[in-house]
Amino acid sequence: MTNKQYHAETLSVRAGSEATEFGENSEALFLNSSFRFKSAAQAAARFGGQEPGNIYSRFTNPTVTMFQNKLAALEGAEQCVATSSGMSAILACVMGLCSAGDHIVASRSIFGTSVQLFSNIMARWGLLVTYVSLTNPAEWQAAVTPKTKLFFAETPSNPLTEVCDIAALANIAHNAGVYLVVDNCFCTPAIQRPLDLGADIIIHSATKYIDGQGRCLGGAVLGSKALMEPVYGFLRTAGVTMSAFNAWVFLKGLETLHVRMEAHARKALALATWLEKQPQVARVFYPGLVSHPQHVLALKQQTSGGGIVSFEVKSKAGQTQQQAAWALIDATQLISITANLGDAKSTITHPATTTHSRVSAEARAAAGIQDNLVRIAVGLEHVDDLKADLSLLAK
Ligand SMILES: *Cc1c(COP(=O)(O)O)cnc(C)c1O
């Protein structure tokens, strides 16, 4: 099928799917490591790249290929490289496109493990990283050096849902001969398509909303054929491969991506609106709220505010900020206490002592992540049950 003529929802359901000779209507799961050739000559042609086709599941598997083609159609990318996790997607991107001595400018508010990867691991191999404010384009501009290869951003940010102007950042990147990488995990292509706004590369943790039901780890890198060639080359050699089973789960997840993301966003907006009215809540962070400082920009580049809501809890007399946040979390009975997100089950976490506990207290304060901050990844339960579960706010 030619993808251009169809709407996004249709691509979610149909793009990338191919049937075998049996004509199965749901994608087949190819749980095999290698593929047979009809002759020695065909084997040589496959290995030499003269004949397209499958060789070995470290780098070619039909189920993984269907997943890659579906996600590429949804992001409007020429090529998708599926990986074993979101982190290995970031690793493959950097290993494919950078060398020792190269420099990356990254937002200070990217996923904590991405910071560990850049600063504690890649740095040992000679990669230089400068961290800047997500929302201040002048800082990105000022950080550019002759060795800068990539800008790395995540929007909206975790957990404060700050939004960056992707088009403005792409402009600065391109004027400097730099590629803009956007981690689109929080939005998915159902809400935001960074390549349309000028980004060059997209990173996904498929573990989150692409699966949507908390089952599998996976990731993806997307972009032009030229940019993906060295990324795929790294994957083929290093083996940070998505398992066929996980690709099969993600294919099913992508079929329902649009309905799920609409529901997550609708429920998140309802919860955020309600939270804003609770006397025990000091402040709510959600791009879909008019009170969000970048509400207008967010809705220019996103179709909704997404499913993540953060808020600050007021302390009662004699309570520290952390005690107030922990008491609220511990009083829940329905919402899962876990740092994961993008699940049908709503999850609640205290960023200062979980996702951002490896960040110093000073850096957390500078980033605006207070000890009374709570993050909820709104799932698919009825929103009235979620409100009732935040029982300490009602008292
Ligand atoms: C979870 C996450 C990752 C890492 O993905 P894994 O699949 O856990 O390796 C990267 N970026 C963001 C924004 C994430 O939320």
Short mmCIF file of C-alpha atoms and ligand atoms in Angstrom, two decimals:
data_model
loop_
_atom_site.label_atom_id
_atom_site.label_comp_id
_atom_site.label_asym_id
_atom_site.label_seq_id
_atom_site.Cartn_x
_atom_site.Cartn_y
_atom_site.Cartn_z
CA MET A 1 0.00 0.00 0.00
CA THR A 2 1.16 3.56 -0.62
CA ASN A 3 1.16 5.29 2.71
CA LYS A 4 0.64 8.87 1.50
CA GLN A 5 -3.05 8.58 0.72
CA TYR A 6 -4.10 7.35 4.16
CA HIS A 7 -4.79 9.08 7.45
CA ALA A 8 -2.64 8.40 10.52
CA GLU A 9 -5.19 6.09 12.20
CA THR A 10 -5.35 3.97 9.06
CA LEU A 11 -1.56 3.78 8.89
CA SER A 12 -1.53 2.62 12.53
CA VAL A 13 -3.71 -0.32 11.63
CA ARG A 14 -2.50 -1.11 8.12
CA ALA A 15 0.97 0.24 7.30
CA GLY A 16 3.87 -2.17 7.26
CA SER A 17 1.75 -5.31 7.58
CA GLU A 18 2.48 -8.02 5.07
CA ALA A 19 1.01 -11.50 4.87
CA THR A 20 2.90 -14.67 4.01
CA GLU A 21 1.59 -17.20 1.48
CA PHE A 22 -0.94 -18.31 4.13
CA GLY A 23 -2.75 -14.99 3.95
CA GLU A 24 -2.90 -14.42 7.72
CA ASN A 25 -4.77 -11.22 8.65
CA SER A 26 -2.74 -10.57 11.81
CA GLU A 27 1.03 -10.24 11.48
CA ALA A 28 3.03 -13.46 11.74
CA LEU A 29 5.65 -13.88 14.44
CA PHE A 30 8.92 -15.13 12.99
CA LEU A 31 10.67 -16.74 15.95
CA ASN A 32 13.70 -17.98 14.06
CA SER A 33 17.29 -16.85 14.12
CA SER A 34 18.38 -17.59 10.55
CA PHE A 35 16.98 -17.92 7.05
CA ARG A 36 17.72 -20.55 4.37
CA PHE A 37 18.90 -19.79 0.87
CA LYS A 38 17.97 -21.71 -2.26
CA SER A 39 21.61 -21.88 -3.35
CA ALA A 40 25.11 -20.77 -2.53
CA ALA A 41 24.71 -18.07 -5.18
CA GLN A 42 21.58 -16.72 -3.49
CA ALA A 43 23.37 -16.69 -0.13
CA ALA A 44 26.19 -14.68 -1.71
CA ALA A 45 23.72 -12.26 -3.33
CA ARG A 46 21.91 -11.71 0.00
CA PHE A 47 25.13 -11.13 1.91
CA GLY A 48 26.44 -8.85 -0.83
CA GLY A 49 23.24 -6.82 -0.79
CA GLN A 50 22.48 -7.44 -4.49
CA GLU A 51 19.33 -9.33 -3.49
CA PRO A 52 17.04 -8.00 -0.78
CA GLY A 53 15.78 -10.48 1.80
CA ASN A 54 16.34 -11.96 5.20
CA ILE A 55 19.63 -13.40 6.41
CA TYR A 56 19.86 -13.55 10.19
CA SER A 57 17.58 -12.09 12.86
CA ARG A 58 20.29 -9.95 14.45
CA PHE A 59 19.71 -7.55 11.56
CA THR A 60 16.84 -8.87 9.40
CA ASN A 61 13.62 -10.40 10.68
CA PRO A 62 10.24 -10.07 8.93
CA THR A 63 8.28 -9.30 12.11
CA VAL A 64 10.79 -6.62 13.13
CA THR A 65 10.70 -5.25 9.57
CA MET A 66 6.91 -4.90 9.73
CA PHE A 67 7.22 -3.00 13.02
CA GLN A 68 9.91 -0.73 11.55
CA ASN A 69 7.81 0.01 8.47
CA LYS A 70 4.68 0.76 10.50
CA LEU A 71 6.46 3.15 12.87
CA ALA A 72 8.30 4.81 9.96
CA ALA A 73 4.95 5.43 8.22
CA LEU A 74 3.52 6.95 11.42
CA GLU A 75 6.50 9.29 11.97
CA GLY A 76 6.79 10.14 8.27
CA ALA A 77 10.37 8.82 8.26
CA GLU A 78 12.22 7.17 5.39
CA GLN A 79 13.67 4.53 7.67
CA CYS A 80 13.27 3.07 11.15
CA VAL A 81 15.89 1.00 12.99
CA ALA A 82 14.30 -1.06 15.79
CA THR A 83 16.41 -1.71 18.89
CA SER A 84 16.28 -3.76 22.08
CA SER A 85 15.30 -0.79 24.29
CA GLY A 86 14.98 2.98 24.27
CA MET A 87 18.46 3.28 25.74
CA SER A 88 19.98 1.10 23.01
CA ALA A 89 18.23 3.32 20.45
CA ILE A 90 20.11 6.31 21.90
CA LEU A 91 23.33 4.28 22.02
CA ALA A 92 22.95 3.16 18.38
CA CYS A 93 22.21 6.74 17.31
CA VAL A 94 25.34 8.15 18.98
CA MET A 95 27.61 5.23 18.04
CA GLY A 96 26.38 5.40 14.45
CA LEU A 97 26.77 9.14 13.99
CA CYS A 98 29.55 10.31 16.36
CA SER A 99 33.25 9.62 16.86
CA ALA A 100 35.70 10.32 19.68
CA GLY A 101 36.11 14.06 20.14
CA ASP A 102 32.65 14.87 18.81
CA HIS A 103 30.32 17.03 20.84
CA ILE A 104 26.63 16.81 21.71
CA VAL A 105 24.45 19.60 23.06
CA ALA A 106 21.66 18.09 25.17
CA SER A 107 18.79 19.44 27.19
CA ARG A 108 19.37 19.35 30.93
CA SER A 109 15.94 17.79 31.38
CA ILE A 110 16.37 14.62 29.33
CA PHE A 111 15.67 11.12 30.71
CA GLY A 112 18.09 10.49 33.62
CA THR A 113 19.59 7.34 32.11
CA SER A 114 20.34 9.25 28.90
CA VAL A 115 22.46 11.63 31.01
CA GLN A 116 24.27 8.63 32.55
CA LEU A 117 24.92 7.20 29.09
CA PHE A 118 26.36 10.46 27.73
CA SER A 119 28.27 11.66 30.81
CA ASN A 120 29.45 8.42 32.47
CA ILE A 121 29.85 5.98 29.59
CA MET A 122 30.20 7.75 26.24
CA ALA A 123 32.45 10.35 27.88
CA ARG A 124 35.00 7.58 28.56
CA TRP A 125 35.17 7.05 24.78
CA GLY A 126 35.82 10.70 24.09
CA LEU A 127 32.33 12.10 23.56
CA LEU A 128 31.86 15.67 24.87
CA VAL A 129 28.47 16.82 26.15
CA THR A 130 27.15 20.25 27.12
CA TYR A 131 23.80 20.50 28.92
CA VAL A 132 21.58 23.52 28.29
CA SER A 133 18.08 24.72 29.11
CA LEU A 134 15.42 22.97 27.02
CA THR A 135 13.43 26.15 26.55
CA ASN A 136 16.20 28.67 25.86
CA PRO A 137 17.31 28.51 22.17
CA ALA A 138 20.09 31.04 22.80
CA GLU A 139 21.83 28.56 25.11
CA TRP A 140 21.79 25.88 22.39
CA GLN A 141 23.22 28.38 19.91
CA ALA A 142 25.95 29.46 22.33
CA ALA A 143 26.95 25.86 23.12
CA VAL A 144 27.79 24.96 19.51
CA THR A 145 31.46 24.18 18.77
CA PRO A 146 33.12 23.11 15.50
CA LYS A 147 32.92 19.51 16.81
CA THR A 148 29.16 19.58 17.58
CA LYS A 149 27.35 16.74 15.79
CA LEU A 150 23.99 16.43 17.53
CA PHE A 151 21.40 18.43 19.44
CA PHE A 152 19.49 16.09 21.77
CA ALA A 153 16.09 17.16 23.13
CA GLU A 154 13.05 15.63 24.75
CA THR A 155 9.75 17.52 24.63
CA PRO A 156 7.65 17.68 26.75
CA SER A 157 10.25 17.12 29.43
CA ASN A 158 10.03 14.72 32.34
CA PRO A 159 8.64 15.43 34.93
CA LEU A 160 7.90 19.17 34.57
CA THR A 161 6.42 18.93 31.03
CA GLU A 162 8.44 21.86 29.67
CA VAL A 163 8.09 22.24 25.91
CA CYS A 164 10.75 23.31 23.41
CA ASP A 165 10.12 24.90 20.03
CA ILE A 166 11.26 22.07 17.73
CA ALA A 167 11.24 24.22 14.58
CA ALA A 168 13.36 26.95 16.23
CA LEU A 169 15.86 24.39 17.53
CA ALA A 170 16.04 22.69 14.12
CA ASN A 171 16.85 26.06 12.57
CA ILE A 172 19.74 26.68 14.94
CA ALA A 173 20.99 23.12 14.42
CA HIS A 174 20.87 23.29 10.64
CA ASN A 175 22.58 26.68 10.45
CA ALA A 176 25.43 25.11 12.43
CA GLY A 177 25.54 21.90 10.37
CA VAL A 178 24.20 19.89 13.32
CA TYR A 179 21.46 17.23 13.40
CA LEU A 180 18.51 17.64 15.76
CA VAL A 181 17.53 14.46 17.63
CA VAL A 182 14.15 14.44 19.42
CA ASP A 183 13.18 11.74 21.94
CA ASN A 184 9.46 11.48 21.12
CA CYS A 185 8.64 8.93 23.79
CA PHE A 186 6.16 11.10 25.74
CA CYS A 187 4.06 12.04 22.71
CA THR A 188 4.39 9.27 20.12
CA PRO A 189 3.53 10.15 16.49
CA ALA A 190 -0.15 10.17 17.47
CA ILE A 191 0.47 13.51 19.21
CA GLN A 192 3.67 14.97 17.75
CA ARG A 193 5.67 14.35 14.56
CA PRO A 194 9.10 15.97 15.08
CA LEU A 195 10.36 15.34 11.52
CA ASP A 196 7.51 17.50 10.15
CA LEU A 197 8.75 20.31 12.41
CA GLY A 198 12.33 20.06 11.13
CA ALA A 199 13.98 17.47 13.41
CA ASP A 200 16.37 15.04 11.70
CA ILE A 201 16.20 12.00 13.96
CA ILE A 202 13.58 10.59 16.32
CA ILE A 203 14.26 8.31 19.28
CA HIS A 204 11.60 6.08 20.81
CA SER A 205 11.36 3.92 23.86
CA ALA A 206 8.73 1.50 22.51
CA THR A 207 8.54 0.23 26.09
CA LYS A 208 6.21 3.10 26.93
CA TYR A 209 3.16 4.14 24.88
CA ILE A 210 4.01 2.13 21.76
CA ASP A 211 3.49 -1.05 23.73
CA GLY A 212 0.97 0.73 25.94
CA GLN A 213 0.38 -2.20 28.24
CA GLY A 214 3.67 -2.60 30.09
CA ARG A 215 4.79 -5.89 28.55
CA CYS A 216 8.01 -5.47 26.55
CA LEU A 217 11.22 -3.49 26.21
CA GLY A 218 12.09 -1.98 22.85
CA GLY A 219 13.20 1.14 21.06
CA ALA A 220 13.65 2.76 17.68
CA VAL A 221 15.71 5.34 15.80
CA LEU A 222 14.08 7.04 12.79
CA GLY A 223 15.26 9.41 10.09
CA SER A 224 16.44 9.65 6.50
CA LYS A 225 18.00 6.63 4.77
CA ALA A 226 21.37 8.40 4.73
CA LEU A 227 21.33 9.08 8.49
CA MET A 228 20.01 5.64 9.38
CA GLU A 229 22.65 3.76 7.38
CA PRO A 230 25.41 4.08 10.00
CA VAL A 231 22.88 3.56 12.82
CA TYR A 232 21.73 0.31 11.21
CA GLY A 233 25.38 -0.59 10.59
CA PHE A 234 26.07 -0.28 14.31
CA LEU A 235 23.03 -2.41 15.19
CA ARG A 236 23.94 -5.08 12.63
CA THR A 237 27.42 -5.36 14.14
CA ALA A 238 26.75 -4.78 17.83
CA GLY A 239 23.45 -6.67 18.04
CA VAL A 240 21.31 -4.22 20.03
CA THR A 241 18.44 -5.85 18.17
CA MET A 242 14.71 -5.82 18.94
CA SER A 243 13.44 -9.33 19.57
CA ALA A 244 10.87 -10.59 17.05
CA PHE A 245 8.48 -11.40 19.86
CA ASN A 246 8.64 -7.85 21.18
CA ALA A 247 8.20 -6.45 17.66
CA TRP A 248 5.04 -8.56 17.33
CA VAL A 249 3.69 -7.13 20.62
CA PHE A 250 4.56 -3.58 19.49
CA LEU A 251 2.81 -4.12 16.14
CA LYS A 252 -0.39 -4.85 18.06
CA GLY A 253 0.29 -1.85 20.32
CA LEU A 254 0.66 0.50 17.35
CA GLU A 255 -2.71 -0.59 15.94
CA THR A 256 -4.46 1.05 18.89
CA LEU A 257 -2.01 3.94 19.36
CA HIS A 258 -4.37 6.74 18.30
CA VAL A 259 -7.36 5.63 20.35
CA ARG A 260 -5.16 5.05 23.38
CA MET A 261 -3.30 8.38 23.14
CA GLU A 262 -6.58 10.27 22.72
CA ALA A 263 -7.95 8.56 25.82
CA HIS A 264 -4.75 9.11 27.87
CA ALA A 265 -4.78 12.81 26.95
CA ARG A 266 -8.51 13.29 27.62
CA LYS A 267 -8.20 11.69 31.06
CA ALA A 268 -4.96 13.55 31.84
CA LEU A 269 -6.58 16.90 30.99
CA ALA A 270 -9.58 16.08 33.19
CA LEU A 271 -7.32 15.06 36.07
CA ALA A 272 -5.02 18.09 35.66
CA THR A 273 -8.03 20.45 35.57
CA TRP A 274 -9.37 18.86 38.75
CA LEU A 275 -5.95 18.93 40.46
CA GLU A 276 -5.66 22.65 39.80
CA LYS A 277 -8.79 23.22 41.89
CA GLN A 278 -7.69 21.16 44.90
CA PRO A 279 -6.65 23.28 47.91
CA GLN A 280 -3.92 20.75 48.80
CA VAL A 281 -2.24 21.22 45.38
CA ALA A 282 0.19 24.12 45.01
CA ARG A 283 0.87 23.86 41.28
CA VAL A 284 0.05 21.61 38.30
CA PHE A 285 2.32 20.99 35.29
CA TYR A 286 0.46 19.84 32.17
CA PRO A 287 0.87 21.29 28.64
CA GLY A 288 -2.87 21.00 27.99
CA LEU A 289 -3.71 23.50 30.76
CA VAL A 290 -4.08 27.16 29.83
CA SER A 291 -1.94 27.93 32.91
CA HIS A 292 1.05 26.05 31.39
CA PRO A 293 3.67 28.66 30.40
CA GLN A 294 4.04 27.14 26.92
CA HIS A 295 0.45 26.06 26.38
CA VAL A 296 0.20 27.85 23.02
CA LEU A 297 3.48 26.42 21.68
CA ALA A 298 2.57 22.95 22.98
CA LEU A 299 -0.72 22.91 21.13
CA LYS A 300 0.96 24.26 17.99
CA GLN A 301 3.24 21.24 17.75
CA GLN A 302 1.17 18.63 19.64
CA THR A 303 -2.41 17.49 19.02
CA SER A 304 -2.96 17.27 22.81
CA GLY A 305 -1.18 17.67 26.13
CA GLY A 306 -0.38 13.95 26.35
CA GLY A 307 -0.78 11.62 29.31
CA ILE A 308 1.73 12.86 31.92
CA VAL A 309 0.68 15.21 34.72
CA SER A 310 2.93 16.46 37.53
CA PHE A 311 1.92 18.52 40.55
CA GLU A 312 3.23 19.92 43.82
CA VAL A 313 1.50 18.90 47.05
CA LYS A 314 1.20 21.36 49.94
CA SER A 315 2.66 20.20 53.25
CA LYS A 316 0.53 20.01 56.36
CA ALA A 317 1.84 21.45 59.65
CA GLY A 318 5.06 19.71 60.74
CA GLN A 319 5.41 17.84 57.43
CA THR A 320 8.42 18.19 55.12
CA GLN A 321 7.77 18.48 51.38
CA GLN A 322 8.89 14.90 50.85
CA GLN A 323 6.64 13.61 53.64
CA ALA A 324 3.66 15.35 52.04
CA ALA A 325 4.37 13.79 48.65
CA TRP A 326 5.08 10.32 50.05
CA ALA A 327 1.90 10.40 52.20
CA LEU A 328 -0.19 11.15 49.12
CA ILE A 329 1.49 8.36 47.14
CA ASP A 330 1.25 5.83 49.96
CA ALA A 331 -2.46 6.53 50.46
CA THR A 332 -3.28 5.38 46.90
CA GLN A 333 -4.75 1.92 46.46
CA LEU A 334 -5.51 1.79 42.74
CA ILE A 335 -2.73 3.73 41.04
CA SER A 336 0.51 1.72 40.75
CA ILE A 337 3.54 3.10 42.59
CA THR A 338 6.12 2.71 39.82
CA ALA A 339 8.34 4.99 37.80
CA ASN A 340 7.25 3.49 34.48
CA LEU A 341 4.86 5.33 32.20
CA GLY A 342 2.78 4.72 29.09
CA ASP A 343 0.79 1.84 30.57
CA ALA A 344 -2.97 1.29 30.61
CA LYS A 345 -2.53 1.22 34.39
CA SER A 346 -2.01 4.70 35.87
CA THR A 347 1.32 5.05 37.65
CA ILE A 348 2.49 7.46 40.34
CA THR A 349 6.04 8.38 41.31
CA HIS A 350 8.06 10.81 43.42
CA PRO A 351 10.69 12.08 40.93
CA ALA A 352 13.09 13.52 43.56
CA THR A 353 13.68 10.09 45.15
CA THR A 354 13.24 7.83 42.09
CA THR A 355 13.79 8.96 38.50
CA HIS A 356 15.85 11.98 39.56
CA SER A 357 17.51 10.58 42.70
CA ARG A 358 20.89 10.32 40.92
CA VAL A 359 20.75 14.05 40.19
CA SER A 360 22.26 16.22 42.95
CA ALA A 361 19.88 18.16 45.20
CA GLU A 362 21.31 21.44 43.81
CA ALA A 363 20.76 20.35 40.21
CA ARG A 364 17.22 19.23 41.05
CA ALA A 365 16.49 22.57 42.67
CA ALA A 366 17.95 24.41 39.66
CA ALA A 367 15.71 22.35 37.37
CA GLY A 368 12.66 23.19 39.52
CA ILE A 369 12.05 19.61 40.69
CA GLN A 370 10.97 20.12 44.29
CA ASP A 371 10.59 17.46 46.97
CA ASN A 372 6.82 17.93 46.95
CA LEU A 373 6.51 17.06 43.24
CA VAL A 374 4.46 14.01 42.26
CA ARG A 375 4.17 12.64 38.71
CA ILE A 376 1.22 10.65 37.42
CA ALA A 377 1.24 8.87 34.07
CA VAL A 378 -2.50 8.77 33.51
CA GLY A 379 -3.69 5.36 32.34
CA LEU A 380 -7.01 4.25 30.97
CA GLU A 381 -9.04 3.85 34.17
CA HIS A 382 -12.11 6.04 34.77
CA VAL A 383 -10.89 9.46 35.86
CA ASP A 384 -13.32 9.59 38.81
CA ASP A 385 -11.63 6.51 40.24
CA LEU A 386 -8.24 8.18 39.87
CA LYS A 387 -9.48 11.32 41.66
CA ALA A 388 -10.95 9.20 44.47
CA ASP A 389 -7.63 7.34 44.76
CA LEU A 390 -5.80 10.60 45.46
CA SER A 391 -7.75 10.53 48.70
CA LEU A 392 -5.46 12.79 50.75
CA LEU A 393 -6.25 15.72 48.43
CA ALA A 394 -9.91 15.54 49.35
CA LYS A 395 -9.22 15.89 53.09
C1 LIG B 1 12.02 5.17 29.29
C2 LIG B 1 12.64 6.22 28.48
C3 LIG B 1 13.83 5.98 27.76
C4 LIG B 1 14.57 4.67 27.84
O1 LIG B 1 13.82 3.62 27.32
P1 LIG B 1 14.01 2.09 27.78
O2 LIG B 1 13.10 1.36 26.84
O3 LIG B 1 13.61 2.00 29.21
O4 LIG B 1 15.44 1.74 27.58
C5 LIG B 1 14.33 7.00 26.99
N1 LIG B 1 13.72 8.20 26.92
C6 LIG B 1 12.59 8.46 27.60
C7 LIG B 1 11.95 9.80 27.47
C8 LIG B 1 12.00 7.50 28.40
O5 LIG B 1 10.89 7.77 29.09
#
